PDB file of C-alpha atoms in Angstrom:
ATOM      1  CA  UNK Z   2       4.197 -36.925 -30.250  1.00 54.00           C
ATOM      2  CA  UNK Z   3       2.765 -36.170 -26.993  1.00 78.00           C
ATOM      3  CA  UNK Z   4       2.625 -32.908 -25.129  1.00 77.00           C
ATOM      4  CA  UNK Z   5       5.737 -33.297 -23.128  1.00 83.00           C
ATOM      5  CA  UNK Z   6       7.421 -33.433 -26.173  1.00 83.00           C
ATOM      6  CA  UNK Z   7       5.875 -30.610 -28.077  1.00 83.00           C
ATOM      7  CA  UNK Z   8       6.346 -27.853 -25.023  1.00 83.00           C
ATOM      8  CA  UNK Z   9      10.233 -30.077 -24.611  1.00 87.00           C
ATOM      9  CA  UNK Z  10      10.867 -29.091 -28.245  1.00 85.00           C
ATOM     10  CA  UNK Z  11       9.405 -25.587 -28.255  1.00 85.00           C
ATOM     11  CA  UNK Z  12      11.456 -24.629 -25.496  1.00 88.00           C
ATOM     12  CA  UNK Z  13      14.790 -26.371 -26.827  1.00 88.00           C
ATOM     13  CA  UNK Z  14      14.175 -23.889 -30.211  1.00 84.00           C
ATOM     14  CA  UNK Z  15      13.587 -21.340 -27.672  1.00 86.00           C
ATOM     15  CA  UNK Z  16      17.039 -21.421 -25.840  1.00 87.00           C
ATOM     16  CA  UNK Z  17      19.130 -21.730 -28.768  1.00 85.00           C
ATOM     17  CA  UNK Z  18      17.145 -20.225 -32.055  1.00 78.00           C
ATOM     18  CA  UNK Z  19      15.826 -17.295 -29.894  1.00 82.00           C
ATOM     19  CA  UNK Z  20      18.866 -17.001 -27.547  1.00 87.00           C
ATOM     20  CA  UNK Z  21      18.589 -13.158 -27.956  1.00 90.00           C
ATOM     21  CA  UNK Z  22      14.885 -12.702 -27.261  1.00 91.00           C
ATOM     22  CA  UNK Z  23      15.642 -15.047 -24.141  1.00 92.00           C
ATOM     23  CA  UNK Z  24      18.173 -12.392 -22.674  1.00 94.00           C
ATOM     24  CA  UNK Z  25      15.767  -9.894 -23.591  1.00 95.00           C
ATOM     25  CA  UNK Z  26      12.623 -11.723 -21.884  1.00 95.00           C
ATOM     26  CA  UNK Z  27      15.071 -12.368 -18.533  1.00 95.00           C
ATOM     27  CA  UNK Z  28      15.387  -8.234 -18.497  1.00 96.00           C
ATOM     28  CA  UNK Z  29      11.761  -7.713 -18.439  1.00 96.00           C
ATOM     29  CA  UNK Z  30      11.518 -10.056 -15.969  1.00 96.00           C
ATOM     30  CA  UNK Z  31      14.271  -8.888 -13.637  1.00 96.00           C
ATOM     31  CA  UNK Z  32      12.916  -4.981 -13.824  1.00 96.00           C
ATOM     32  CA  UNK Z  33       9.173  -6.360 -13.059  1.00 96.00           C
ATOM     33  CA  UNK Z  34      10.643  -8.493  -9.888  1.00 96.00           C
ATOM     34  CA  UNK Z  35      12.568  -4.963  -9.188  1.00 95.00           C
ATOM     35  CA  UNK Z  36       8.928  -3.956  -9.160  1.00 95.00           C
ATOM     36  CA  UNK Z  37       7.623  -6.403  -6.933  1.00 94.00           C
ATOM     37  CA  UNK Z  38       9.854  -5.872  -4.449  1.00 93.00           C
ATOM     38  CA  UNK Z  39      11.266  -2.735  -3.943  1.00 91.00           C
ATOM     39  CA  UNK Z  40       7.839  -0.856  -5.386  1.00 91.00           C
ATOM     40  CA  UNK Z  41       4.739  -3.044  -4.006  1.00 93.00           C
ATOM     41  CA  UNK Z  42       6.690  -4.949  -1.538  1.00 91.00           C
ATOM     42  CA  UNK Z  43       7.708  -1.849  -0.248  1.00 89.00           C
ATOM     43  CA  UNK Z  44       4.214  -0.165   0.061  1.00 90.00           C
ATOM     44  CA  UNK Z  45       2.851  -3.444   1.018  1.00 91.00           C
ATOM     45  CA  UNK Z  46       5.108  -3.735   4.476  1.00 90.00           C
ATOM     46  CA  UNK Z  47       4.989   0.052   4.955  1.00 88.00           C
ATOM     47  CA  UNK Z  48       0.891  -0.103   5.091  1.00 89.00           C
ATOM     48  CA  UNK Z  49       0.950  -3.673   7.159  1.00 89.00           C
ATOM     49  CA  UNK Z  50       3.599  -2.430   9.821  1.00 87.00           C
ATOM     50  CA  UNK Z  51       1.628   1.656   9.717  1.00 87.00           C
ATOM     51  CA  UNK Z  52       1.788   3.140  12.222  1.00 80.00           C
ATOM     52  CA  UNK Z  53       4.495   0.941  14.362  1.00 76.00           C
ATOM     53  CA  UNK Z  54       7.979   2.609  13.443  1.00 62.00           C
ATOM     54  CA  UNK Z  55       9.666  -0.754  12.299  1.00 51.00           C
ATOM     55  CA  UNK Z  56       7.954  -0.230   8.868  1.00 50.00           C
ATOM     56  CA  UNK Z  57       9.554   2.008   6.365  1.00 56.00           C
ATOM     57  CA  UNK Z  58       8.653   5.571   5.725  1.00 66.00           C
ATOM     58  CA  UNK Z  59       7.660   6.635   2.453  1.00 80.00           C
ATOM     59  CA  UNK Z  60       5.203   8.296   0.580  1.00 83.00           C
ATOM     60  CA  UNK Z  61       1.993   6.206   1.313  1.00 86.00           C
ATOM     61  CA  UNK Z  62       2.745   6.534   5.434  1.00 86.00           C
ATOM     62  CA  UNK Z  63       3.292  10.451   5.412  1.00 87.00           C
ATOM     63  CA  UNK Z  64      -0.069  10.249   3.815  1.00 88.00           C
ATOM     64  CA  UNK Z  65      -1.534   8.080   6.371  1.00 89.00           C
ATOM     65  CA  UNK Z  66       0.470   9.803   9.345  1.00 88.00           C
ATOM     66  CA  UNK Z  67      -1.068  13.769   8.135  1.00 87.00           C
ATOM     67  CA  UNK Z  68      -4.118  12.132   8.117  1.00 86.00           C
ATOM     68  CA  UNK Z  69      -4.071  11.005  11.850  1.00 85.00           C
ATOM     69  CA  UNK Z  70      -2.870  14.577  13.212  1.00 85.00           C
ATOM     70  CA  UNK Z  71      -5.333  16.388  10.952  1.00 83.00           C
ATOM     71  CA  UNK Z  72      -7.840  14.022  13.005  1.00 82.00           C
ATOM     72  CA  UNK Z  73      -6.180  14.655  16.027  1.00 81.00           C
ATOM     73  CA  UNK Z  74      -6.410  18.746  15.825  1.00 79.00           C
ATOM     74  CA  UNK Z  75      -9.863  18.801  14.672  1.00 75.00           C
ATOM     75  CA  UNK Z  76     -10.874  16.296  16.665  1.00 68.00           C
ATOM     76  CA  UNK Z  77     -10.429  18.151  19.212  1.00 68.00           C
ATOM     77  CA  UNK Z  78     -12.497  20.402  18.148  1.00 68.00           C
ATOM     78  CA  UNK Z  79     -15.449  18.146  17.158  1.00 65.00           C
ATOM     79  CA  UNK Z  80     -14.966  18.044  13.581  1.00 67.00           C
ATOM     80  CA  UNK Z  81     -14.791  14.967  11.469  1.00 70.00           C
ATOM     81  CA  UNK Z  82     -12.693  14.339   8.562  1.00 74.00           C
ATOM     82  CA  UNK Z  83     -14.221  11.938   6.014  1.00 77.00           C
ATOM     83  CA  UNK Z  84     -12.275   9.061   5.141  1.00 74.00           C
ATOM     84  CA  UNK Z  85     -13.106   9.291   1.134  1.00 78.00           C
ATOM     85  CA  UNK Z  86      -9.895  11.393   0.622  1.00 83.00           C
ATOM     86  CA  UNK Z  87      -7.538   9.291   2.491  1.00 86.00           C
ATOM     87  CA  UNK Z  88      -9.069   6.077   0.641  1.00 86.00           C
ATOM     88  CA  UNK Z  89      -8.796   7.494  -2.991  1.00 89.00           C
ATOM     89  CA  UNK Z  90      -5.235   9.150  -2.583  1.00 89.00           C
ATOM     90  CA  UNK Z  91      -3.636   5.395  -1.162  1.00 91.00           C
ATOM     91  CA  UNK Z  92      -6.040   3.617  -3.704  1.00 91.00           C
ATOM     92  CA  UNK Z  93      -4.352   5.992  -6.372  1.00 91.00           C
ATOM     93  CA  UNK Z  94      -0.572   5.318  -4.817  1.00 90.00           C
ATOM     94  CA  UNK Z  95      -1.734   1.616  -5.388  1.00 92.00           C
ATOM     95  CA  UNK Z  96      -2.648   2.151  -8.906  1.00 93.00           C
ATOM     96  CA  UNK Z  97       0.416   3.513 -10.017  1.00 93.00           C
ATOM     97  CA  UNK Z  98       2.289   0.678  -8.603  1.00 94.00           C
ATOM     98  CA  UNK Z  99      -0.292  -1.968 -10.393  1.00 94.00           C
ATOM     99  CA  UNK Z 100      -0.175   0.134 -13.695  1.00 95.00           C
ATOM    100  CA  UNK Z 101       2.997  -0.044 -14.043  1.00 95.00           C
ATOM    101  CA  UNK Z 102       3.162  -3.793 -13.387  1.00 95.00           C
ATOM    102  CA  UNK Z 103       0.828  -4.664 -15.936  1.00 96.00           C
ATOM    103  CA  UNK Z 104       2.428  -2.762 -18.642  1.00 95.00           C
ATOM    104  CA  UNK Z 105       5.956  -4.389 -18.159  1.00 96.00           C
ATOM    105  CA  UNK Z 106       4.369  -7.386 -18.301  1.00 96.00           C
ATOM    106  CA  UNK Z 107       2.819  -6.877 -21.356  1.00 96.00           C
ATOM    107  CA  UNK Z 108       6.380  -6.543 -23.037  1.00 96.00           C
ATOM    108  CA  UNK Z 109       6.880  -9.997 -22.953  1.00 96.00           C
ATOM    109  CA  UNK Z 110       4.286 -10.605 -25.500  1.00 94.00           C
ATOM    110  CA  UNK Z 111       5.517  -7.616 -27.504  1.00 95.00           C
ATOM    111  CA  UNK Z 112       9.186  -9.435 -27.535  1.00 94.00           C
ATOM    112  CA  UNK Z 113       7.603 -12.575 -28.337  1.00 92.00           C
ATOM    113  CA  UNK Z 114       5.769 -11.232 -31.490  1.00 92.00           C
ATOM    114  CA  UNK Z 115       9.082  -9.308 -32.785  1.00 92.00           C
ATOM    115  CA  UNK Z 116      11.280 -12.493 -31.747  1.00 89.00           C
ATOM    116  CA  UNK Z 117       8.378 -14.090 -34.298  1.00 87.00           C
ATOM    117  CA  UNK Z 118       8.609 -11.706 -36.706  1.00 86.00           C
ATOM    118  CA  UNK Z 119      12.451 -11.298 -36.996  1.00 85.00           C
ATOM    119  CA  UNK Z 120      12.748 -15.625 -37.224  1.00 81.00           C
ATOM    120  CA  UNK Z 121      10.499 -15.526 -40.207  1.00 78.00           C
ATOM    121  CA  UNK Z 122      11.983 -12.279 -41.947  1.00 80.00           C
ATOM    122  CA  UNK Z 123      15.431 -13.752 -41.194  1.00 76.00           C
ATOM    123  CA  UNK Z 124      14.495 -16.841 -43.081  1.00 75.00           C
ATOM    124  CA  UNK Z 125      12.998 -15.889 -45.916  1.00 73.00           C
ATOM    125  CA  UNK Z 126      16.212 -13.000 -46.347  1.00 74.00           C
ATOM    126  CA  UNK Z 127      18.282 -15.906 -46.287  1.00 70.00           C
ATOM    127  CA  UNK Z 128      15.930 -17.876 -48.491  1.00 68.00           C
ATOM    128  CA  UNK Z 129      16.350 -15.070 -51.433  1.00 70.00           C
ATOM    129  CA  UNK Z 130      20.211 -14.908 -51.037  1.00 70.00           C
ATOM    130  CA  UNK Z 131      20.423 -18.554 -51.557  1.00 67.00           C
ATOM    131  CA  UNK Z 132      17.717 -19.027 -54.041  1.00 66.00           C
ATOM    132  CA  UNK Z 133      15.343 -21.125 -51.900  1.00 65.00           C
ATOM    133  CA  UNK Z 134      11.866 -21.385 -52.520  1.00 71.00           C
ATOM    134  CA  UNK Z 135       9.897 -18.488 -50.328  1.00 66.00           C
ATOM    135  CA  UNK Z 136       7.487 -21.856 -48.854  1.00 71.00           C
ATOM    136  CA  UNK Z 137      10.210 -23.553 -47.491  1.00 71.00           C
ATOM    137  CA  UNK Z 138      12.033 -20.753 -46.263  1.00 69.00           C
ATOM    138  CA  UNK Z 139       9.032 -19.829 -44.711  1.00 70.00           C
ATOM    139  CA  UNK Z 140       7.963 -23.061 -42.948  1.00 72.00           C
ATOM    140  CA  UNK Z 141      11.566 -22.865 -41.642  1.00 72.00           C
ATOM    141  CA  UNK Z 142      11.062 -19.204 -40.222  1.00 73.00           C
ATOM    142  CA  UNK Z 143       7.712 -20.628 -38.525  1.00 76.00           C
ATOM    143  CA  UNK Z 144       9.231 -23.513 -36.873  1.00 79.00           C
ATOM    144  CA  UNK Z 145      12.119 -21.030 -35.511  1.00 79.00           C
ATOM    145  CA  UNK Z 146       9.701 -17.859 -34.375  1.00 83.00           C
ATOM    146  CA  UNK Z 147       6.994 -19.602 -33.196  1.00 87.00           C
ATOM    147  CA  UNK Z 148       8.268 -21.028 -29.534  1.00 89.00           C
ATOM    148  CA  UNK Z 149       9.672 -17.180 -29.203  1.00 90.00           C
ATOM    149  CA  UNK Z 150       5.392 -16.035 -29.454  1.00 90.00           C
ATOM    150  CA  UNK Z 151       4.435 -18.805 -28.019  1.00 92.00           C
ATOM    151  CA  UNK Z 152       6.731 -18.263 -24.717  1.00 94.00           C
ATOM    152  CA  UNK Z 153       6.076 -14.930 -24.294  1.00 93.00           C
ATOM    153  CA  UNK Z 154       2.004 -15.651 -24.288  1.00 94.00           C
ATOM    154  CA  UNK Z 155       2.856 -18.080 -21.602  1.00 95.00           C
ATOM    155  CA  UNK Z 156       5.228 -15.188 -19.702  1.00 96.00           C
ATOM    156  CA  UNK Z 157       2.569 -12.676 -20.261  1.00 96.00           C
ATOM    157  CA  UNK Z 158      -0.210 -14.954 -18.867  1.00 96.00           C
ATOM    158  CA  UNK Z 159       2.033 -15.862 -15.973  1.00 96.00           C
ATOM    159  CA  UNK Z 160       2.920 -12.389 -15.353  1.00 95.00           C
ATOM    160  CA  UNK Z 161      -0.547 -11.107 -15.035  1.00 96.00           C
ATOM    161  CA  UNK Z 162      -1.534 -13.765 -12.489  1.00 95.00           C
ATOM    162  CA  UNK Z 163       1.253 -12.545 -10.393  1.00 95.00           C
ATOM    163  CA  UNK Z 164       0.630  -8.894 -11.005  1.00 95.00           C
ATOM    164  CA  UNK Z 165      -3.166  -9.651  -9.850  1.00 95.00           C
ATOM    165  CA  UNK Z 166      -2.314 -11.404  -6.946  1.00 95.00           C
ATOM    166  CA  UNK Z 167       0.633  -8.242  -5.874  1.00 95.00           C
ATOM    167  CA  UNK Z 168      -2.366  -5.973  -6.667  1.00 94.00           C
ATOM    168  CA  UNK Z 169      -5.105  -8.204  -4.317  1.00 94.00           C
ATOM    169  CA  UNK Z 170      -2.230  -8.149  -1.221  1.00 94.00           C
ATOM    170  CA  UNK Z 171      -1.408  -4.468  -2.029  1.00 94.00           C
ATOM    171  CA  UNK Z 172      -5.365  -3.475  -1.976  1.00 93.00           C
ATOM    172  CA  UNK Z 173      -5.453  -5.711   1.023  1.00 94.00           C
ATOM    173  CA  UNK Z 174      -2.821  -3.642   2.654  1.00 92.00           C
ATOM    174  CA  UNK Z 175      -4.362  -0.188   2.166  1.00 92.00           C
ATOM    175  CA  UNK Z 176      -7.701  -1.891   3.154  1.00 92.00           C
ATOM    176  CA  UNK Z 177      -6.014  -2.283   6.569  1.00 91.00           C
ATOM    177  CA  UNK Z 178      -3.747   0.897   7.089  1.00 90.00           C
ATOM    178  CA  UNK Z 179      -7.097   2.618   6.257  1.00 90.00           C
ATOM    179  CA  UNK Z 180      -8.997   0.593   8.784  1.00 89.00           C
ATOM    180  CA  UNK Z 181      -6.177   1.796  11.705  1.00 89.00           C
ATOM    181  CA  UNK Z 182      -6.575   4.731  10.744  1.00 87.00           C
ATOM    182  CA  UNK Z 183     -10.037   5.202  11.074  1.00 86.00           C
ATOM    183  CA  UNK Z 184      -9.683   3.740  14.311  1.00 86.00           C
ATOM    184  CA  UNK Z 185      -7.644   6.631  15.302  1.00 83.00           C
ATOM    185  CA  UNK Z 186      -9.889   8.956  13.795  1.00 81.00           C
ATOM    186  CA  UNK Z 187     -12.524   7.732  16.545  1.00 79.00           C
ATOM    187  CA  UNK Z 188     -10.220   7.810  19.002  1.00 78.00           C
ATOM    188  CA  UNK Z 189      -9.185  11.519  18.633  1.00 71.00           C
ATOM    189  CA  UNK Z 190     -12.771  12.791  17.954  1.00 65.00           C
ATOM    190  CA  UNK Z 191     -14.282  14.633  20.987  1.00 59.00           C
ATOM    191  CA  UNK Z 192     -18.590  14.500  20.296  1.00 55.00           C
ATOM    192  CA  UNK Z 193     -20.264  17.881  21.742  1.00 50.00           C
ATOM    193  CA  UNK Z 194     -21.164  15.502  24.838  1.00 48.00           C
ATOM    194  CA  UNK Z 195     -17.357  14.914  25.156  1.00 50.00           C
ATOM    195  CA  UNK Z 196     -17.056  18.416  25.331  1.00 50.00           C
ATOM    196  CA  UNK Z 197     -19.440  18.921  27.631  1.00 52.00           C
ATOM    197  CA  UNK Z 198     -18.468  16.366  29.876  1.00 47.00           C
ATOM    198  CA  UNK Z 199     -14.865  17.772  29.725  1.00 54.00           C
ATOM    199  CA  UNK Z 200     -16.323  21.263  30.483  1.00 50.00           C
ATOM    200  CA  UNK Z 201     -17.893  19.735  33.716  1.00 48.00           C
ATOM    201  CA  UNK Z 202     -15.312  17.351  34.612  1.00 57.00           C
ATOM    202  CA  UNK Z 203     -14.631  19.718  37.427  1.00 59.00           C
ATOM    203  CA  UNK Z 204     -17.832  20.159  38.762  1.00 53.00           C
ATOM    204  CA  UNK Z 205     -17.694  16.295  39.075  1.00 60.00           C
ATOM    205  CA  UNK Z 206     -16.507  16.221  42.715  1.00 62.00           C
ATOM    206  CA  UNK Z 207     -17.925  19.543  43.729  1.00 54.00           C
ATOM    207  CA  UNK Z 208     -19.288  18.333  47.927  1.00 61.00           C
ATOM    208  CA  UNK Z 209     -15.617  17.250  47.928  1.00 63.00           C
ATOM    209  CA  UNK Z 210     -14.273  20.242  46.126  1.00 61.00           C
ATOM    210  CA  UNK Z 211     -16.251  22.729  48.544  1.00 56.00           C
ATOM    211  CA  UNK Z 212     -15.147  21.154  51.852  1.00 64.00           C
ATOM    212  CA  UNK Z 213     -11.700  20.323  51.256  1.00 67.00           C
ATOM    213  CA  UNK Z 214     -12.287  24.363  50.562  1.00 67.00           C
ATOM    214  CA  UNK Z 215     -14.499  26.125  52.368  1.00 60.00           C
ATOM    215  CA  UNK Z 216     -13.202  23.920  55.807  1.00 66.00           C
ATOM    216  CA  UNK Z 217     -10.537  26.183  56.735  1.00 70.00           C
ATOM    217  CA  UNK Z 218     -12.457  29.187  56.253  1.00 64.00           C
ATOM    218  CA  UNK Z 219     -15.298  27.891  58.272  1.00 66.00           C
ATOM    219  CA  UNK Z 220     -13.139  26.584  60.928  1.00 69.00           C
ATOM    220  CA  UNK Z 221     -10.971  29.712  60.995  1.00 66.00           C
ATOM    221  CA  UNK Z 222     -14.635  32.015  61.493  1.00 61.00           C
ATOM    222  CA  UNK Z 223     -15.286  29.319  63.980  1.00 67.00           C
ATOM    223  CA  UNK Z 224     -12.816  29.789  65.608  1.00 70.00           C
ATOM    224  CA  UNK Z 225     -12.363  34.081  65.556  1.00 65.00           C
ATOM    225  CA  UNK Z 226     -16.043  34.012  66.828  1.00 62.00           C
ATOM    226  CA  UNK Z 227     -15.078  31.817  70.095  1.00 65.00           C
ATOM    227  CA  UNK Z 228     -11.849  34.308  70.806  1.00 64.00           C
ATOM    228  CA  UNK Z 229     -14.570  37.374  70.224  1.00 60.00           C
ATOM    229  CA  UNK Z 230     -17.233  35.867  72.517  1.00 64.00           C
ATOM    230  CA  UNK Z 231     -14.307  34.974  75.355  1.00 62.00           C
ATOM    231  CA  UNK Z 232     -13.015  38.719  75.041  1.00 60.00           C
ATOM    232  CA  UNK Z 233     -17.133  39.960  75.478  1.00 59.00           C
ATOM    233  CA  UNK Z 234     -17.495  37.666  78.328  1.00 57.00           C
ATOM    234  CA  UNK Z 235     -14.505  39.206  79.933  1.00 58.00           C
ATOM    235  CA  UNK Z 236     -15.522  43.074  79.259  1.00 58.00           C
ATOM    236  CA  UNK Z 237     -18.723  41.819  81.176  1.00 51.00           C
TER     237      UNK Z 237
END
């Protein structure tokens, strides 16, 4: 009997032995795609598309968006707000998300060892109703519980791979939003030498400032001093 056979067999037991623990496996998977989607997916297109408005709004981009005005009022005033805090609280959003993830996956394997448990009690109830021996009965409930365990180790392991590579996109996503962010952090920040230079700024064009001034004036003194030295010349 090769392989092919084997999983062909476990998973024909499966399907109609274990029909309930099937349905029940199919809801845990349904609420952890939920998960993937509408949780992580969610975050995950919310941090990618931050700060263009086409991305959603939610929780992780109010976080992100505080952060960039905080930046942008102190900035102004040369003060720097350190990125830890902004890292840790999205890092933390993420966390949640993966937590989560990984524990509903982890109730596959709990199904599949009560879906085990239940074939083998099952049998052996039967087996002392109807006066069979307690070995056979037993070998009976093995061969009926065991593809139920031994599909929901191979959900669980399956379900973990996906839930590391959700986590690896999600981290990858912060890692990004956080990387914008920073960017605008720089952008807003005015140095002491900013300041300066701001404080100056006027003084920049100051032979340009003082004649576009001070020409009238001097003209108009140029000019009251000719109409006093005609009005001498004529007394004379």
């Amino acid at each position: 009997m090769d392989f092919l056979e084997v999983l062909c067999g476990l998973w024909d037991t499966y399907t109609h032995a274990g029909a309930f623990f099937v349905i029940v496996h199919g809801f845990v998977a349904a609420t952890i795609l939920h998960l993937l989607v509408f949780g992580i997916g969610s975050e995950r297109i919310a941090l990618i598309s931050w700060p263009e408005p086409r991305g959603s709004r939610n929780y992780v981009t109010l976080i992100l968006d505080q952060f960039v005005e905080e930046s942008r009022t102190l900035g102004q005033r040369g003060v720097l707000i350190p990125a830890g805090d902004l890292s840790e609280r999205l890092n933390s959003r993420a966390s949640v998300y993966v937590d989560r993830l990984h524990s509903r996956v982890n109730l596959f394997l709990v199904v599949g060892v009560a879906g085990t448990f239940y074939a083998m009690f099952s049998f052996i109830f039967q087996a002392s109703r109807q006066g069979v021996p307690v070995t056979t009965a037993l070998e009976s409930g093995l061969m009926q519980g065991f593809p139920i365990g031994f599909f929901g180790l191979v959900w669980t392991f399956l379900g973990h791979y996906a839930a590391f590579r959700a986590e690896e996109s999600l981290r990858d996503a912060v890692n990004v939003a956080v990387g914008r962010a920073m960017k605008l952090r720089t952008e807003n920040l005015q140095t002491p030498v900013d300041q300066i230079a701001t404080a100056l700024a006027p003084l920049k064009d100051l032979q340009k400032t003082l004649q576009d001034t001070l020409a009238p004036v001097i003209e108009g003194f140029r000019e009251q001093l000719k109409l006093a030295s005609e009005l001498m010349g004529r007394q004379v």
